[in-house]
């Protein structure tokens, strides 16, 4: 009689036949990921200051954010999409990071159809779009806010669906995918995803205001020409 390897994921009955424990400590994993984030942030900041030295602070921050979110979407989340079938046994850096995060949502180790689909859109649509927006900010391209609005609304919508599906299954099916320790729920599951909810909402609102202002100016110019 074959049995699945023992694991710490919830529910305890979830079958993970290819699972292997991470061979790197949590502190080391978080430190390495933090180093990658810091490297992306530093390179992005140096780039925008060199390419567009007169850019206001708000645009510099936006450029840096777009580079960071593009990196996370295009590289980290695409890793999950490509390797979701074998993820439970991965010992690569991104694989171990996903296994650590999955302590807050074990669906990532079971090839959940919603998560694979949602992450595929996030990785291969929002990832490249983030870098395109960063380029628009660097060269002051007028398409910046239209693209930024699309990206930001997409990110917020994806997070809403992510939260909603897990809460729906918990409420109606009694399925718990997160370990009972508050650390995993509040820090991994809630906080990390809330970053994109909050910042995405901010940039969606910023772009909506800028687009409205542009149309108002065009409308006033059009009225002025008609009145001449």
GROMACS .gro file of C-alpha atoms in nm:
model
  228
    1UNK     CA    1   0.000   0.000   0.000
    2UNK     CA    2   0.157   0.330  -0.111
    3UNK     CA    3   0.120   0.641   0.094
    4UNK     CA    4   0.193   1.005   0.018
    5UNK     CA    5   0.496   1.163   0.188
    6UNK     CA    6   0.422   1.338   0.517
    7UNK     CA    7   0.386   1.713   0.489
    8UNK     CA    8   0.274   2.020   0.687
    9UNK     CA    9   0.017   2.151   0.440
   10UNK     CA   10  -0.355   2.192   0.500
   11UNK     CA   11  -0.575   2.004   0.479
   12UNK     CA   12  -0.352   1.723   0.610
   13UNK     CA   13  -0.531   1.484   0.376
   14UNK     CA   14  -0.416   1.664   0.060
   15UNK     CA   15  -0.224   1.421  -0.160
   16UNK     CA   16   0.125   1.539  -0.259
   17UNK     CA   17   0.291   1.224  -0.396
   18UNK     CA   18   0.599   1.406  -0.529
   19UNK     CA   19   0.655   1.620  -0.220
   20UNK     CA   20   1.002   1.669  -0.071
   21UNK     CA   21   1.089   1.900   0.218
   22UNK     CA   22   1.282   2.216   0.135
   23UNK     CA   23   1.655   2.177   0.187
   24UNK     CA   24   1.704   2.552   0.249
   25UNK     CA   25   1.601   2.731   0.569
   26UNK     CA   26   1.312   2.978   0.564
   27UNK     CA   27   1.542   3.264   0.668
   28UNK     CA   28   1.779   3.188   0.381
   29UNK     CA   29   1.493   3.165   0.130
   30UNK     CA   30   1.343   3.497   0.237
   31UNK     CA   31   1.689   3.655   0.244
   32UNK     CA   32   1.767   3.541  -0.110
   33UNK     CA   33   1.430   3.659  -0.240
   34UNK     CA   34   1.474   3.988  -0.057
   35UNK     CA   35   1.816   4.029  -0.220
   36UNK     CA   36   1.657   3.978  -0.565
   37UNK     CA   37   1.391   4.239  -0.484
   38UNK     CA   38   1.659   4.484  -0.363
   39UNK     CA   39   1.867   4.425  -0.677
   40UNK     CA   40   1.568   4.491  -0.904
   41UNK     CA   41   1.474   4.803  -0.709
   42UNK     CA   42   1.832   4.935  -0.716
   43UNK     CA   43   1.885   4.872  -1.088
   44UNK     CA   44   1.546   5.026  -1.169
   45UNK     CA   45   1.619   5.338  -0.965
   46UNK     CA   46   1.961   5.384  -1.126
   47UNK     CA   47   1.806   5.333  -1.471
   48UNK     CA   48   1.527   5.589  -1.438
   49UNK     CA   49   1.763   5.849  -1.292
   50UNK     CA   50   2.003   5.800  -1.581
   51UNK     CA   51   1.746   5.782  -1.861
   52UNK     CA   52   1.519   6.058  -1.728
   53UNK     CA   53   1.711   6.258  -1.467
   54UNK     CA   54   1.443   6.529  -1.441
   55UNK     CA   55   1.162   6.282  -1.367
   56UNK     CA   56   0.959   6.380  -1.059
   57UNK     CA   57   0.980   6.151  -0.756
   58UNK     CA   58   0.632   6.011  -0.825
   59UNK     CA   59   0.738   5.893  -1.171
   60UNK     CA   60   1.061   5.746  -1.036
   61UNK     CA   61   0.864   5.550  -0.777
   62UNK     CA   62   0.616   5.435  -1.042
   63UNK     CA   63   0.900   5.323  -1.271
   64UNK     CA   64   1.063   5.126  -0.990
   65UNK     CA   65   0.733   4.966  -0.894
   66UNK     CA   66   0.659   4.863  -1.252
   67UNK     CA   67   1.000   4.700  -1.281
   68UNK     CA   68   0.953   4.514  -0.952
   69UNK     CA   69   0.601   4.395  -1.028
   70UNK     CA   70   0.711   4.299  -1.379
   71UNK     CA   71   0.995   4.091  -1.234
   72UNK     CA   72   0.765   3.914  -0.987
   73UNK     CA   73   0.498   3.846  -1.251
   74UNK     CA   74   0.718   3.747  -1.543
   75UNK     CA   75   0.979   3.540  -1.363
   76UNK     CA   76   0.852   3.425  -1.023
   77UNK     CA   77   0.488   3.361  -1.112
   78UNK     CA   78   0.573   3.215  -1.452
   79UNK     CA   79   0.788   2.959  -1.266
   80UNK     CA   80   0.475   2.834  -1.093
   81UNK     CA   81   0.280   2.816  -1.419
   82UNK     CA   82   0.554   2.621  -1.596
   83UNK     CA   83   0.638   2.387  -1.307
   84UNK     CA   84   0.306   2.354  -1.121
   85UNK     CA   85   0.285   1.977  -1.182
   86UNK     CA   86   0.625   1.902  -1.025
   87UNK     CA   87   0.638   2.198  -0.785
   88UNK     CA   88   0.594   1.991  -0.467
   89UNK     CA   89   0.927   1.821  -0.526
   90UNK     CA   90   1.129   2.119  -0.649
   91UNK     CA   91   1.452   2.222  -0.477
   92UNK     CA   92   1.523   2.526  -0.695
   93UNK     CA   93   1.505   2.868  -0.530
   94UNK     CA   94   1.170   2.969  -0.679
   95UNK     CA   95   1.030   2.620  -0.626
   96UNK     CA   96   1.123   2.625  -0.258
   97UNK     CA   97   0.978   2.974  -0.222
   98UNK     CA   98   0.650   2.856  -0.372
   99UNK     CA   99   0.646   2.557  -0.136
  100UNK     CA  100   0.702   2.789   0.158
  101UNK     CA  101   0.422   3.022   0.043
  102UNK     CA  102   0.196   2.720  -0.011
  103UNK     CA  103   0.185   2.668   0.365
  104UNK     CA  104  -0.068   2.951   0.346
  105UNK     CA  105  -0.246   2.810   0.038
  106UNK     CA  106  -0.183   2.446  -0.049
  107UNK     CA  107  -0.378   2.481  -0.375
  108UNK     CA  108  -0.051   2.591  -0.535
  109UNK     CA  109   0.084   2.238  -0.493
  110UNK     CA  110  -0.222   2.062  -0.637
  111UNK     CA  111  -0.234   2.225  -0.984
  112UNK     CA  112  -0.558   2.402  -0.894
  113UNK     CA  113  -0.720   2.500  -1.225
  114UNK     CA  114  -0.813   2.853  -1.114
  115UNK     CA  115  -0.466   2.932  -0.978
  116UNK     CA  116  -0.282   2.797  -1.281
  117UNK     CA  117  -0.507   2.998  -1.514
  118UNK     CA  118  -0.496   3.315  -1.305
  119UNK     CA  119  -0.120   3.300  -1.260
  120UNK     CA  120  -0.072   3.237  -1.634
  121UNK     CA  121  -0.258   3.558  -1.716
  122UNK     CA  122  -0.065   3.743  -1.445
  123UNK     CA  123   0.273   3.614  -1.561
  124UNK     CA  124   0.242   3.639  -1.938
  125UNK     CA  125   0.008   3.938  -1.972
  126UNK     CA  126   0.070   4.162  -1.670
  127UNK     CA  127   0.444   4.084  -1.654
  128UNK     CA  128   0.542   4.216  -1.998
  129UNK     CA  129   0.285   4.496  -1.968
  130UNK     CA  130   0.453   4.616  -1.646
  131UNK     CA  131   0.787   4.651  -1.825
  132UNK     CA  132   0.617   4.825  -2.118
  133UNK     CA  133   0.465   5.078  -1.878
  134UNK     CA  134   0.806   5.132  -1.722
  135UNK     CA  135   0.938   5.216  -2.070
  136UNK     CA  136   0.648   5.457  -2.122
  137UNK     CA  137   0.734   5.632  -1.796
  138UNK     CA  138   1.099   5.657  -1.895
  139UNK     CA  139   1.022   5.822  -2.232
  140UNK     CA  140   0.706   6.008  -2.119
  141UNK     CA  141   0.490   5.822  -2.372
  142UNK     CA  142   0.123   5.932  -2.373
  143UNK     CA  143   0.001   5.569  -2.360
  144UNK     CA  144   0.138   5.532  -2.006
  145UNK     CA  145  -0.185   5.594  -1.815
  146UNK     CA  146  -0.411   5.393  -2.044
  147UNK     CA  147  -0.182   5.092  -2.005
  148UNK     CA  148  -0.131   5.156  -1.635
  149UNK     CA  149  -0.508   5.159  -1.580
  150UNK     CA  150  -0.548   4.824  -1.758
  151UNK     CA  151  -0.264   4.666  -1.560
  152UNK     CA  152  -0.372   4.798  -1.223
  153UNK     CA  153  -0.737   4.701  -1.262
  154UNK     CA  154  -0.624   4.357  -1.379
  155UNK     CA  155  -0.401   4.312  -1.074
  156UNK     CA  156  -0.673   4.419  -0.831
  157UNK     CA  157  -0.933   4.202  -1.004
  158UNK     CA  158  -0.701   3.902  -0.991
  159UNK     CA  159  -0.644   3.950  -0.618
  160UNK     CA  160  -1.017   3.988  -0.554
  161UNK     CA  161  -1.083   3.658  -0.731
  162UNK     CA  162  -0.794   3.494  -0.545
  163UNK     CA  163  -0.926   3.596  -0.205
  164UNK     CA  164  -1.286   3.522  -0.303
  165UNK     CA  165  -1.228   3.167  -0.428
  166UNK     CA  166  -1.048   3.054  -0.113
  167UNK     CA  167  -1.307   3.217   0.114
  168UNK     CA  168  -1.588   3.064  -0.094
  169UNK     CA  169  -1.443   2.714  -0.062
  170UNK     CA  170  -1.383   2.765   0.310
  171UNK     CA  171  -1.739   2.886   0.372
  172UNK     CA  172  -1.931   2.642   0.152
  173UNK     CA  173  -1.705   2.336   0.141
  174UNK     CA  174  -1.519   2.373   0.469
  175UNK     CA  175  -1.189   2.343   0.283
  176UNK     CA  176  -0.895   2.496   0.469
  177UNK     CA  177  -0.582   2.550   0.261
  178UNK     CA  178  -0.385   2.755   0.515
  179UNK     CA  179  -0.206   2.628   0.823
  180UNK     CA  180  -0.369   2.741   1.151
  181UNK     CA  181  -0.078   2.960   1.262
  182UNK     CA  182  -0.166   3.328   1.216
  183UNK     CA  183   0.177   3.397   1.064
  184UNK     CA  184   0.093   3.208   0.746
  185UNK     CA  185  -0.248   3.367   0.703
  186UNK     CA  186  -0.166   3.727   0.788
  187UNK     CA  187   0.190   3.755   0.654
  188UNK     CA  188   0.199   3.518   0.357
  189UNK     CA  189  -0.161   3.500   0.240
  190UNK     CA  190  -0.301   3.839   0.339
  191UNK     CA  191  -0.008   4.083   0.347
  192UNK     CA  192   0.182   3.977   0.034
  193UNK     CA  193  -0.131   3.984  -0.180
  194UNK     CA  194  -0.261   4.304  -0.022
  195UNK     CA  195   0.049   4.484  -0.153
  196UNK     CA  196  -0.083   4.447  -0.508
  197UNK     CA  197  -0.438   4.532  -0.398
  198UNK     CA  198  -0.333   4.860  -0.235
  199UNK     CA  199  -0.072   4.975  -0.486
  200UNK     CA  200  -0.279   4.856  -0.781
  201UNK     CA  201  -0.578   5.053  -0.654
  202UNK     CA  202  -0.361   5.363  -0.612
  203UNK     CA  203  -0.224   5.350  -0.967
  204UNK     CA  204  -0.565   5.267  -1.113
  205UNK     CA  205  -0.705   5.577  -0.943
  206UNK     CA  206  -0.408   5.789  -1.055
  207UNK     CA  207  -0.453   5.687  -1.417
  208UNK     CA  208  -0.829   5.737  -1.406
  209UNK     CA  209  -0.773   6.093  -1.282
  210UNK     CA  210  -0.509   6.166  -1.548
  211UNK     CA  211  -0.722   6.027  -1.832
  212UNK     CA  212  -1.026   6.224  -1.711
  213UNK     CA  213  -0.816   6.539  -1.695
  214UNK     CA  214  -0.686   6.484  -2.048
  215UNK     CA  215  -1.036   6.437  -2.190
  216UNK     CA  216  -1.156   6.746  -2.004
  217UNK     CA  217  -0.876   6.951  -2.158
  218UNK     CA  218  -0.955   6.818  -2.504
  219UNK     CA  219  -1.323   6.899  -2.451
  220UNK     CA  220  -1.244   7.253  -2.344
  221UNK     CA  221  -1.015   7.306  -2.645
  222UNK     CA  222  -1.284   7.171  -2.877
  223UNK     CA  223  -1.546   7.403  -2.730
  224UNK     CA  224  -1.304   7.695  -2.760
  225UNK     CA  225  -1.248   7.628  -3.131
  226UNK     CA  226  -1.621   7.600  -3.195
  227UNK     CA  227  -1.680   7.930  -3.020
  228UNK     CA  228  -1.433   8.118  -3.241
   0.00000   0.00000   0.00000
